[in-house]
Amino acid sequence: MAPVIEKPGSAPSIALLLAAHGERRPDAGNTGAFQLARALVSRSLVAEVAIGFISGTPGIREALETLTASRILVYPLFASSGYFTRDRLVQLLDQARGDGRSIDVLPPLGLDPGLPDLLCDQAVRCARDHGFAPEDCTFVLLAHGSKRNPASRQATEQVAREIETRAACRKVVVAFLEEQPSLEEAAASIRGPAIVLGLFSGEGLHGAKDAPKLVARLGRRDIVFAGIMGSGPGIEDLVARAVVAVLQDSGAVQVAGPPNQSTLAAAPVCWAVSVD
């Protein structure tokens, strides 16, 4: 599938590249990422919007080559600033250098300050849909984790702390695919209903298969899967807000229309990537 490329014309010298992990399975369409890209196209924030995958088609280089803008904002659809965001993505961007364009990498989705509210709302809706009172539920944040890099755990624990301050549920706990506690270990200590949220940005192997399979394997009707963060309502608002904030901070564009709190929050700090 080709990158999503559109030219709304709001900021003609600036493009947005959504960078995701992706999935190479024959039946993997990475549809969620493409839907997000199209949603952002409709907002006409920049001249071009593309999507590129570290593992999948189109790749990061291919997506970059389709963009003509002189400045590119890269938004990582990742849960933390771990290996894929700070190392592999930057490496791929550096390999695609050659035309002297400016490339700025924004903080990843998992570190967006608005994410805890969205996840909390997603879990509350799921609880009510299943007949549970949210205040009686434990919210479980299920992330990938890594034994070599603490970034995933740290980001997950930070989101858990933020959700706890909302006082929307009984308790918030974390679980990981590659670290302890596992979902099974976390569930063993949970009494009463629980809502499991997958901190995955796309429908890759972990988000589409591993997470719901692990929840089903628990064999508990009072523990349900609420989906992944990448497909939750409002994700496009977080990305748009981050992009608008950077554009306004640099004076690249003036956003027309009445202020929108979901898109005009404070600008995140960008990571500059040399492409000379």
PDB file of C-alpha atoms in Angstrom:
ATOM      1  CA  MET A   1       0.000   0.000   0.000  1.00  0.00           C
ATOM      2  CA  ALA A   2       1.341   3.433  -0.926  1.00  0.00           C
ATOM      3  CA  PRO A   3       1.919   6.172   1.652  1.00  0.00           C
ATOM      4  CA  VAL A   4      -0.998   8.469   2.353  1.00  0.00           C
ATOM      5  CA  ILE A   5      -0.073  11.731   0.669  1.00  0.00           C
ATOM      6  CA  GLU A   6      -2.306  14.755   0.469  1.00  0.00           C
ATOM      7  CA  LYS A   7      -1.728  18.460  -0.087  1.00  0.00           C
ATOM      8  CA  PRO A   8      -4.329  20.504   1.785  1.00  0.00           C
ATOM      9  CA  GLY A   9      -2.187  23.620   1.338  1.00  0.00           C
ATOM     10  CA  SER A  10      -2.207  25.187   4.813  1.00  0.00           C
ATOM     11  CA  ALA A  11       1.573  25.214   5.348  1.00  0.00           C
ATOM     12  CA  PRO A  12       3.102  24.588   1.885  1.00  0.00           C
ATOM     13  CA  SER A  13       6.677  24.082   3.036  1.00  0.00           C
ATOM     14  CA  ILE A  14       5.902  21.687   5.876  1.00  0.00           C
ATOM     15  CA  ALA A  15       4.967  17.991   5.844  1.00  0.00           C
ATOM     16  CA  LEU A  16       3.972  15.516   8.547  1.00  0.00           C
ATOM     17  CA  LEU A  17       5.344  11.984   8.617  1.00  0.00           C
ATOM     18  CA  LEU A  18       3.634   9.538  10.952  1.00  0.00           C
ATOM     19  CA  ALA A  19       6.221   6.926  11.901  1.00  0.00           C
ATOM     20  CA  ALA A  20       4.917   3.592  13.186  1.00  0.00           C
ATOM     21  CA  HIS A  21       6.295   0.133  13.837  1.00  0.00           C
ATOM     22  CA  GLY A  22       3.941  -1.596  11.444  1.00  0.00           C
ATOM     23  CA  GLU A  23       3.514  -5.272  10.738  1.00  0.00           C
ATOM     24  CA  ARG A  24       4.804  -7.398   7.843  1.00  0.00           C
ATOM     25  CA  ARG A  25       2.291 -10.236   8.111  1.00  0.00           C
ATOM     26  CA  PRO A  26       0.578 -10.927   4.760  1.00  0.00           C
ATOM     27  CA  ASP A  27      -2.813 -10.082   6.256  1.00  0.00           C
ATOM     28  CA  ALA A  28      -1.584  -6.941   8.043  1.00  0.00           C
ATOM     29  CA  GLY A  29      -3.009  -3.811   6.463  1.00  0.00           C
ATOM     30  CA  ASN A  30      -1.867  -1.402   9.207  1.00  0.00           C
ATOM     31  CA  THR A  31      -5.256   0.189   8.651  1.00  0.00           C
ATOM     32  CA  GLY A  32      -5.341   2.109  11.915  1.00  0.00           C
ATOM     33  CA  ALA A  33      -2.260   4.138  10.996  1.00  0.00           C
ATOM     34  CA  PHE A  34      -3.660   4.948   7.569  1.00  0.00           C
ATOM     35  CA  GLN A  35      -6.980   5.989   9.072  1.00  0.00           C
ATOM     36  CA  LEU A  36      -5.146   8.299  11.449  1.00  0.00           C
ATOM     37  CA  ALA A  37      -3.200   9.820   8.559  1.00  0.00           C
ATOM     38  CA  ARG A  38      -6.393  10.465   6.607  1.00  0.00           C
ATOM     39  CA  ALA A  39      -8.026  12.038   9.668  1.00  0.00           C
ATOM     40  CA  LEU A  40      -5.086  14.424   9.963  1.00  0.00           C
ATOM     41  CA  VAL A  41      -5.233  15.218   6.252  1.00  0.00           C
ATOM     42  CA  SER A  42      -8.790  16.433   6.733  1.00  0.00           C
ATOM     43  CA  ARG A  43      -7.570  19.009   9.263  1.00  0.00           C
ATOM     44  CA  SER A  44      -5.388  20.759   6.655  1.00  0.00           C
ATOM     45  CA  LEU A  45      -2.611  21.517   9.123  1.00  0.00           C
ATOM     46  CA  VAL A  46       0.288  20.955   6.719  1.00  0.00           C
ATOM     47  CA  ALA A  47       0.814  20.602   2.978  1.00  0.00           C
ATOM     48  CA  GLU A  48       1.524  16.871   3.012  1.00  0.00           C
ATOM     49  CA  VAL A  49       0.847  13.912   5.283  1.00  0.00           C
ATOM     50  CA  ALA A  50       2.574  10.550   4.904  1.00  0.00           C
ATOM     51  CA  ILE A  51       2.828   7.331   6.870  1.00  0.00           C
ATOM     52  CA  GLY A  52       5.974   5.191   7.097  1.00  0.00           C
ATOM     53  CA  PHE A  53       6.730   1.964   8.947  1.00  0.00           C
ATOM     54  CA  ILE A  54       9.842   0.511  10.536  1.00  0.00           C
ATOM     55  CA  SER A  55       8.459  -2.947   9.803  1.00  0.00           C
ATOM     56  CA  GLY A  56       5.980  -2.805   6.975  1.00  0.00           C
ATOM     57  CA  THR A  57       5.145  -1.031   3.742  1.00  0.00           C
ATOM     58  CA  PRO A  58       5.826   1.758   2.989  1.00  0.00           C
ATOM     59  CA  GLY A  59       9.111   2.043   4.840  1.00  0.00           C
ATOM     60  CA  ILE A  60      10.402   5.236   6.444  1.00  0.00           C
ATOM     61  CA  ARG A  61      12.707   6.009   3.498  1.00  0.00           C
ATOM     62  CA  GLU A  62       9.975   5.375   0.939  1.00  0.00           C
ATOM     63  CA  ALA A  63       7.574   7.655   2.778  1.00  0.00           C
ATOM     64  CA  LEU A  64      10.159  10.427   3.052  1.00  0.00           C
ATOM     65  CA  GLU A  65      10.899  10.223  -0.665  1.00  0.00           C
ATOM     66  CA  THR A  66       7.271  10.951  -1.496  1.00  0.00           C
ATOM     67  CA  LEU A  67       7.329  14.222   0.459  1.00  0.00           C
ATOM     68  CA  THR A  68       8.364  17.447  -1.265  1.00  0.00           C
ATOM     69  CA  ALA A  69       8.227  19.908   1.645  1.00  0.00           C
ATOM     70  CA  SER A  70      11.420  21.538   2.882  1.00  0.00           C
ATOM     71  CA  ARG A  71      10.581  20.849   6.533  1.00  0.00           C
ATOM     72  CA  ILE A  72       9.248  17.567   7.871  1.00  0.00           C
ATOM     73  CA  LEU A  73       7.721  16.946  11.282  1.00  0.00           C
ATOM     74  CA  VAL A  74       7.952  13.307  12.348  1.00  0.00           C
ATOM     75  CA  TYR A  75       5.419  12.045  14.870  1.00  0.00           C
ATOM     76  CA  PRO A  76       6.367   8.628  16.340  1.00  0.00           C
ATOM     77  CA  LEU A  77       3.365   6.413  16.978  1.00  0.00           C
ATOM     78  CA  PHE A  78       5.156   4.596  19.781  1.00  0.00           C
ATOM     79  CA  ALA A  79       4.405   4.050  23.444  1.00  0.00           C
ATOM     80  CA  SER A  80       7.726   5.345  24.769  1.00  0.00           C
ATOM     81  CA  SER A  81      11.040   6.913  23.826  1.00  0.00           C
ATOM     82  CA  GLY A  82      12.741   3.545  23.762  1.00  0.00           C
ATOM     83  CA  TYR A  83      14.807   1.761  21.127  1.00  0.00           C
ATOM     84  CA  PHE A  84      12.452   2.167  18.183  1.00  0.00           C
ATOM     85  CA  THR A  85      11.886   5.887  18.749  1.00  0.00           C
ATOM     86  CA  ARG A  86      15.280   7.154  19.865  1.00  0.00           C
ATOM     87  CA  ASP A  87      17.521   4.712  18.007  1.00  0.00           C
ATOM     88  CA  ARG A  88      15.993   2.830  15.099  1.00  0.00           C
ATOM     89  CA  LEU A  89      13.764   5.627  13.805  1.00  0.00           C
ATOM     90  CA  VAL A  90      16.544   8.195  14.029  1.00  0.00           C
ATOM     91  CA  GLN A  91      18.870   5.778  12.246  1.00  0.00           C
ATOM     92  CA  LEU A  92      16.396   5.305   9.396  1.00  0.00           C
ATOM     93  CA  LEU A  93      15.848   9.052   9.087  1.00  0.00           C
ATOM     94  CA  ASP A  94      19.588   9.622   8.979  1.00  0.00           C
ATOM     95  CA  GLN A  95      19.993   6.981   6.273  1.00  0.00           C
ATOM     96  CA  ALA A  96      17.424   8.803   4.166  1.00  0.00           C
ATOM     97  CA  ARG A  97      19.364  12.075   4.273  1.00  0.00           C
ATOM     98  CA  GLY A  98      20.766  13.749   1.174  1.00  0.00           C
ATOM     99  CA  ASP A  99      18.637  16.723   0.255  1.00  0.00           C
ATOM    100  CA  GLY A 100      19.315  18.966   3.249  1.00  0.00           C
ATOM    101  CA  ARG A 101      15.711  19.127   4.420  1.00  0.00           C
ATOM    102  CA  SER A 102      14.929  19.983   8.018  1.00  0.00           C
ATOM    103  CA  ILE A 103      13.523  17.067  10.031  1.00  0.00           C
ATOM    104  CA  ASP A 104      12.174  17.405  13.561  1.00  0.00           C
ATOM    105  CA  VAL A 105      11.077  14.383  15.584  1.00  0.00           C
ATOM    106  CA  LEU A 106       8.328  15.102  18.096  1.00  0.00           C
ATOM    107  CA  PRO A 107       7.896  13.180  21.362  1.00  0.00           C
ATOM    108  CA  PRO A 108       6.066   9.866  20.859  1.00  0.00           C
ATOM    109  CA  LEU A 109       2.379   9.237  21.411  1.00  0.00           C
ATOM    110  CA  GLY A 110       2.979   7.410  24.686  1.00  0.00           C
ATOM    111  CA  LEU A 111       4.505  10.519  26.274  1.00  0.00           C
ATOM    112  CA  ASP A 112       1.763  12.928  25.206  1.00  0.00           C
ATOM    113  CA  PRO A 113       0.404  14.647  28.333  1.00  0.00           C
ATOM    114  CA  GLY A 114      -3.146  14.236  27.025  1.00  0.00           C
ATOM    115  CA  LEU A 115      -2.899  10.456  26.686  1.00  0.00           C
ATOM    116  CA  PRO A 116      -3.855   9.518  30.296  1.00  0.00           C
ATOM    117  CA  ASP A 117      -7.214  11.285  29.951  1.00  0.00           C
ATOM    118  CA  LEU A 118      -7.981   9.474  26.693  1.00  0.00           C
ATOM    119  CA  LEU A 119      -7.024   6.096  28.135  1.00  0.00           C
ATOM    120  CA  CYS A 120      -9.040   6.738  31.262  1.00  0.00           C
ATOM    121  CA  ASP A 121     -12.094   7.627  29.177  1.00  0.00           C
ATOM    122  CA  GLN A 122     -11.555   4.529  27.023  1.00  0.00           C
ATOM    123  CA  ALA A 123     -11.451   2.275  30.091  1.00  0.00           C
ATOM    124  CA  VAL A 124     -14.482   3.923  31.685  1.00  0.00           C
ATOM    125  CA  ARG A 125     -16.534   3.444  28.510  1.00  0.00           C
ATOM    126  CA  CYS A 126     -15.484  -0.199  28.315  1.00  0.00           C
ATOM    127  CA  ALA A 127     -16.426  -0.791  31.951  1.00  0.00           C
ATOM    128  CA  ARG A 128     -19.874   0.690  31.494  1.00  0.00           C
ATOM    129  CA  ASP A 129     -20.411  -1.197  28.230  1.00  0.00           C
ATOM    130  CA  HIS A 130     -19.849  -4.431  30.174  1.00  0.00           C
ATOM    131  CA  GLY A 131     -22.097  -3.445  33.055  1.00  0.00           C
ATOM    132  CA  PHE A 132     -19.296  -2.654  35.500  1.00  0.00           C
ATOM    133  CA  ALA A 133     -19.133   0.417  37.705  1.00  0.00           C
ATOM    134  CA  PRO A 134     -15.801   2.084  36.788  1.00  0.00           C
ATOM    135  CA  GLU A 135     -15.111   2.953  40.419  1.00  0.00           C
ATOM    136  CA  ASP A 136     -15.199  -0.763  41.265  1.00  0.00           C
ATOM    137  CA  CYS A 137     -12.754  -1.694  38.495  1.00  0.00           C
ATOM    138  CA  THR A 138      -9.009  -2.121  38.356  1.00  0.00           C
ATOM    139  CA  PHE A 139      -7.484  -0.628  35.213  1.00  0.00           C
ATOM    140  CA  VAL A 140      -4.588  -2.692  33.866  1.00  0.00           C
ATOM    141  CA  LEU A 141      -2.109  -1.053  31.492  1.00  0.00           C
ATOM    142  CA  LEU A 142      -0.537  -3.786  29.372  1.00  0.00           C
ATOM    143  CA  ALA A 143       2.668  -2.721  27.605  1.00  0.00           C
ATOM    144  CA  HIS A 144       5.497  -4.419  25.763  1.00  0.00           C
ATOM    145  CA  GLY A 145       8.285  -3.840  28.257  1.00  0.00           C
ATOM    146  CA  SER A 146      11.938  -4.671  27.722  1.00  0.00           C
ATOM    147  CA  LYS A 147      14.610  -6.330  29.811  1.00  0.00           C
ATOM    148  CA  ARG A 148      17.258  -4.210  28.083  1.00  0.00           C
ATOM    149  CA  ASN A 149      15.683  -0.763  28.110  1.00  0.00           C
ATOM    150  CA  PRO A 150      13.611   0.730  30.966  1.00  0.00           C
ATOM    151  CA  ALA A 151      11.813   3.264  28.740  1.00  0.00           C
ATOM    152  CA  SER A 152       8.680   1.169  28.221  1.00  0.00           C
ATOM    153  CA  ARG A 153       8.244   0.438  31.918  1.00  0.00           C
ATOM    154  CA  GLN A 154       8.920   4.026  32.919  1.00  0.00           C
ATOM    155  CA  ALA A 155       6.431   5.438  30.408  1.00  0.00           C
ATOM    156  CA  THR A 156       3.781   2.890  31.423  1.00  0.00           C
ATOM    157  CA  GLU A 157       4.214   3.578  35.127  1.00  0.00           C
ATOM    158  CA  GLN A 158       4.010   7.322  34.516  1.00  0.00           C
ATOM    159  CA  VAL A 159       0.727   6.947  32.612  1.00  0.00           C
ATOM    160  CA  ALA A 160      -0.582   4.702  35.411  1.00  0.00           C
ATOM    161  CA  ARG A 161       0.226   7.360  38.016  1.00  0.00           C
ATOM    162  CA  GLU A 162      -1.531  10.010  35.948  1.00  0.00           C
ATOM    163  CA  ILE A 163      -4.670   7.892  35.517  1.00  0.00           C
ATOM    164  CA  GLU A 164      -4.771   7.200  39.258  1.00  0.00           C
ATOM    165  CA  THR A 165      -5.025  10.944  39.922  1.00  0.00           C
ATOM    166  CA  ARG A 166      -8.306  10.976  37.943  1.00  0.00           C
ATOM    167  CA  ALA A 167      -9.899   8.810  40.670  1.00  0.00           C
ATOM    168  CA  ALA A 168     -12.081   7.122  38.045  1.00  0.00           C
ATOM    169  CA  CYS A 169     -11.348   3.556  39.131  1.00  0.00           C
ATOM    170  CA  ARG A 170     -10.474   1.451  42.154  1.00  0.00           C
ATOM    171  CA  LYS A 171      -6.832   0.976  41.233  1.00  0.00           C
ATOM    172  CA  VAL A 172      -4.371   1.118  38.314  1.00  0.00           C
ATOM    173  CA  VAL A 173      -1.763  -1.612  37.791  1.00  0.00           C
ATOM    174  CA  VAL A 174       0.751  -2.346  35.038  1.00  0.00           C
ATOM    175  CA  ALA A 175       1.669  -5.560  33.237  1.00  0.00           C
ATOM    176  CA  PHE A 176       4.110  -6.397  30.454  1.00  0.00           C
ATOM    177  CA  LEU A 177       4.728  -8.863  27.665  1.00  0.00           C
ATOM    178  CA  GLU A 178       8.485  -9.097  28.219  1.00  0.00           C
ATOM    179  CA  GLU A 179       8.867  -8.096  31.858  1.00  0.00           C
ATOM    180  CA  GLN A 180       7.326  -8.887  35.183  1.00  0.00           C
ATOM    181  CA  PRO A 181       4.645  -8.709  36.193  1.00  0.00           C
ATOM    182  CA  SER A 182       2.982 -10.517  33.320  1.00  0.00           C
ATOM    183  CA  LEU A 183      -0.731 -10.044  32.799  1.00  0.00           C
ATOM    184  CA  GLU A 184      -1.375 -13.389  34.480  1.00  0.00           C
ATOM    185  CA  GLU A 185       0.686 -12.361  37.503  1.00  0.00           C
ATOM    186  CA  ALA A 186      -1.036  -8.988  37.740  1.00  0.00           C
ATOM    187  CA  ALA A 187      -4.492 -10.550  37.404  1.00  0.00           C
ATOM    188  CA  ALA A 188      -3.807 -12.998  40.227  1.00  0.00           C
ATOM    189  CA  SER A 189      -3.860 -10.142  42.719  1.00  0.00           C
ATOM    190  CA  ILE A 190      -6.972  -8.450  41.304  1.00  0.00           C
ATOM    191  CA  ARG A 191     -10.262  -8.922  43.094  1.00  0.00           C
ATOM    192  CA  GLY A 192     -13.347  -7.764  41.244  1.00  0.00           C
ATOM    193  CA  PRO A 193     -13.703  -6.520  37.654  1.00  0.00           C
ATOM    194  CA  ALA A 194     -10.758  -5.250  35.624  1.00  0.00           C
ATOM    195  CA  ILE A 195     -10.320  -3.420  32.331  1.00  0.00           C
ATOM    196  CA  VAL A 196      -7.166  -4.154  30.325  1.00  0.00           C
ATOM    197  CA  LEU A 197      -5.819  -1.414  28.057  1.00  0.00           C
ATOM    198  CA  GLY A 198      -3.111  -2.282  25.537  1.00  0.00           C
ATOM    199  CA  LEU A 199      -0.431   0.409  25.304  1.00  0.00           C
ATOM    200  CA  PHE A 200       0.223  -0.403  21.651  1.00  0.00           C
ATOM    201  CA  SER A 201      -0.118   2.108  18.861  1.00  0.00           C
ATOM    202  CA  GLY A 202      -1.079  -0.246  16.021  1.00  0.00           C
ATOM    203  CA  GLU A 203      -2.660  -3.525  15.056  1.00  0.00           C
ATOM    204  CA  GLY A 204       0.637  -5.381  14.980  1.00  0.00           C
ATOM    205  CA  LEU A 205       1.167  -8.816  16.439  1.00  0.00           C
ATOM    206  CA  HIS A 206       1.100  -7.571  20.038  1.00  0.00           C
ATOM    207  CA  GLY A 207      -1.909  -5.277  19.739  1.00  0.00           C
ATOM    208  CA  ALA A 208      -4.062  -7.388  17.446  1.00  0.00           C
ATOM    209  CA  LYS A 209      -3.326 -10.893  18.725  1.00  0.00           C
ATOM    210  CA  ASP A 210      -1.158 -11.162  21.830  1.00  0.00           C
ATOM    211  CA  ALA A 211      -3.040  -8.751  24.095  1.00  0.00           C
ATOM    212  CA  PRO A 212      -6.618 -10.013  23.551  1.00  0.00           C
ATOM    213  CA  LYS A 213      -5.378 -13.612  23.582  1.00  0.00           C
ATOM    214  CA  LEU A 214      -3.701 -13.098  26.955  1.00  0.00           C
ATOM    215  CA  VAL A 215      -6.870 -11.565  28.361  1.00  0.00           C
ATOM    216  CA  ALA A 216      -8.976 -14.474  27.072  1.00  0.00           C
ATOM    217  CA  ARG A 217      -6.495 -16.965  28.506  1.00  0.00           C
ATOM    218  CA  LEU A 218      -7.190 -15.639  32.013  1.00  0.00           C
ATOM    219  CA  GLY A 219     -10.610 -17.268  31.816  1.00  0.00           C
ATOM    220  CA  ARG A 220     -12.251 -14.541  33.857  1.00  0.00           C
ATOM    221  CA  ARG A 221     -15.480 -12.976  32.641  1.00  0.00           C
ATOM    222  CA  ASP A 222     -14.876  -9.995  34.908  1.00  0.00           C
ATOM    223  CA  ILE A 223     -11.610  -9.042  33.144  1.00  0.00           C
ATOM    224  CA  VAL A 224     -12.194  -7.540  29.702  1.00  0.00           C
ATOM    225  CA  PHE A 225     -10.039  -6.037  26.984  1.00  0.00           C
ATOM    226  CA  ALA A 226     -10.704  -2.384  26.099  1.00  0.00           C
ATOM    227  CA  GLY A 227      -8.528  -2.330  22.981  1.00  0.00           C
ATOM    228  CA  ILE A 228      -5.280  -0.512  22.260  1.00  0.00           C
ATOM    229  CA  MET A 229      -4.350   3.110  22.702  1.00  0.00           C
ATOM    230  CA  GLY A 230      -3.677   3.639  18.987  1.00  0.00           C
ATOM    231  CA  SER A 231      -7.277   2.976  18.024  1.00  0.00           C
ATOM    232  CA  GLY A 232      -8.910   4.867  20.863  1.00  0.00           C
ATOM    233  CA  PRO A 233     -11.152   7.860  20.133  1.00  0.00           C
ATOM    234  CA  GLY A 234      -9.322  11.173  20.175  1.00  0.00           C
ATOM    235  CA  ILE A 235      -5.839  10.005  19.212  1.00  0.00           C
ATOM    236  CA  GLU A 236      -5.939  12.226  16.134  1.00  0.00           C
ATOM    237  CA  ASP A 237      -6.632  15.178  18.451  1.00  0.00           C
ATOM    238  CA  LEU A 238      -3.412  14.503  20.378  1.00  0.00           C
ATOM    239  CA  VAL A 239      -1.345  14.340  17.205  1.00  0.00           C
ATOM    240  CA  ALA A 240      -2.987  17.424  15.740  1.00  0.00           C
ATOM    241  CA  ARG A 241      -2.418  19.366  18.957  1.00  0.00           C
ATOM    242  CA  ALA A 242       1.285  18.503  18.953  1.00  0.00           C
ATOM    243  CA  VAL A 243       1.663  19.497  15.301  1.00  0.00           C
ATOM    244  CA  VAL A 244      -0.277  22.757  15.684  1.00  0.00           C
ATOM    245  CA  ALA A 245       1.761  23.697  18.748  1.00  0.00           C
ATOM    246  CA  VAL A 246       5.053  23.219  16.883  1.00  0.00           C
ATOM    247  CA  LEU A 247       3.802  25.179  13.882  1.00  0.00           C
ATOM    248  CA  GLN A 248       2.586  28.043  16.031  1.00  0.00           C
ATOM    249  CA  ASP A 249       5.741  28.054  18.100  1.00  0.00           C
ATOM    250  CA  SER A 250       7.836  28.436  14.952  1.00  0.00           C
ATOM    251  CA  GLY A 251       5.463  30.966  13.413  1.00  0.00           C
ATOM    252  CA  ALA A 252       4.962  28.690  10.410  1.00  0.00           C
ATOM    253  CA  VAL A 253       1.201  28.918  10.344  1.00  0.00           C
ATOM    254  CA  GLN A 254      -1.715  30.730  11.932  1.00  0.00           C
ATOM    255  CA  VAL A 255      -4.593  28.431  12.802  1.00  0.00           C
ATOM    256  CA  ALA A 256      -7.934  29.849  11.745  1.00  0.00           C
ATOM    257  CA  GLY A 257     -11.167  29.429  13.655  1.00  0.00           C
ATOM    258  CA  PRO A 258     -11.984  29.427  17.362  1.00  0.00           C
ATOM    259  CA  PRO A 259      -9.432  27.984  19.783  1.00  0.00           C
ATOM    260  CA  ASN A 260      -9.779  24.274  20.479  1.00  0.00           C
ATOM    261  CA  GLN A 261      -8.356  23.060  23.762  1.00  0.00           C
ATOM    262  CA  SER A 262      -7.654  19.620  22.309  1.00  0.00           C
ATOM    263  CA  THR A 263      -5.435  21.025  19.555  1.00  0.00           C
ATOM    264  CA  LEU A 264      -3.894  24.175  20.978  1.00  0.00           C
ATOM    265  CA  ALA A 265      -2.056  22.908  24.060  1.00  0.00           C
ATOM    266  CA  ALA A 266       1.531  23.815  24.855  1.00  0.00           C
ATOM    267  CA  ALA A 267       4.154  22.737  22.337  1.00  0.00           C
ATOM    268  CA  PRO A 268       6.246  19.637  23.067  1.00  0.00           C
ATOM    269  CA  VAL A 269       9.987  19.734  22.765  1.00  0.00           C
ATOM    270  CA  CYS A 270      11.239  18.411  19.423  1.00  0.00           C
ATOM    271  CA  TRP A 271      14.247  16.169  18.902  1.00  0.00           C
ATOM    272  CA  ALA A 272      16.342  17.620  16.105  1.00  0.00           C
ATOM    273  CA  VAL A 273      17.768  15.065  13.658  1.00  0.00           C
ATOM    274  CA  SER A 274      20.664  15.987  11.407  1.00  0.00           C
ATOM    275  CA  VAL A 275      19.999  15.165   7.758  1.00  0.00           C
ATOM    276  CA  ASP A 276      22.838  17.114   6.159  1.00  0.00           C
TER     277      ASP A 276
END
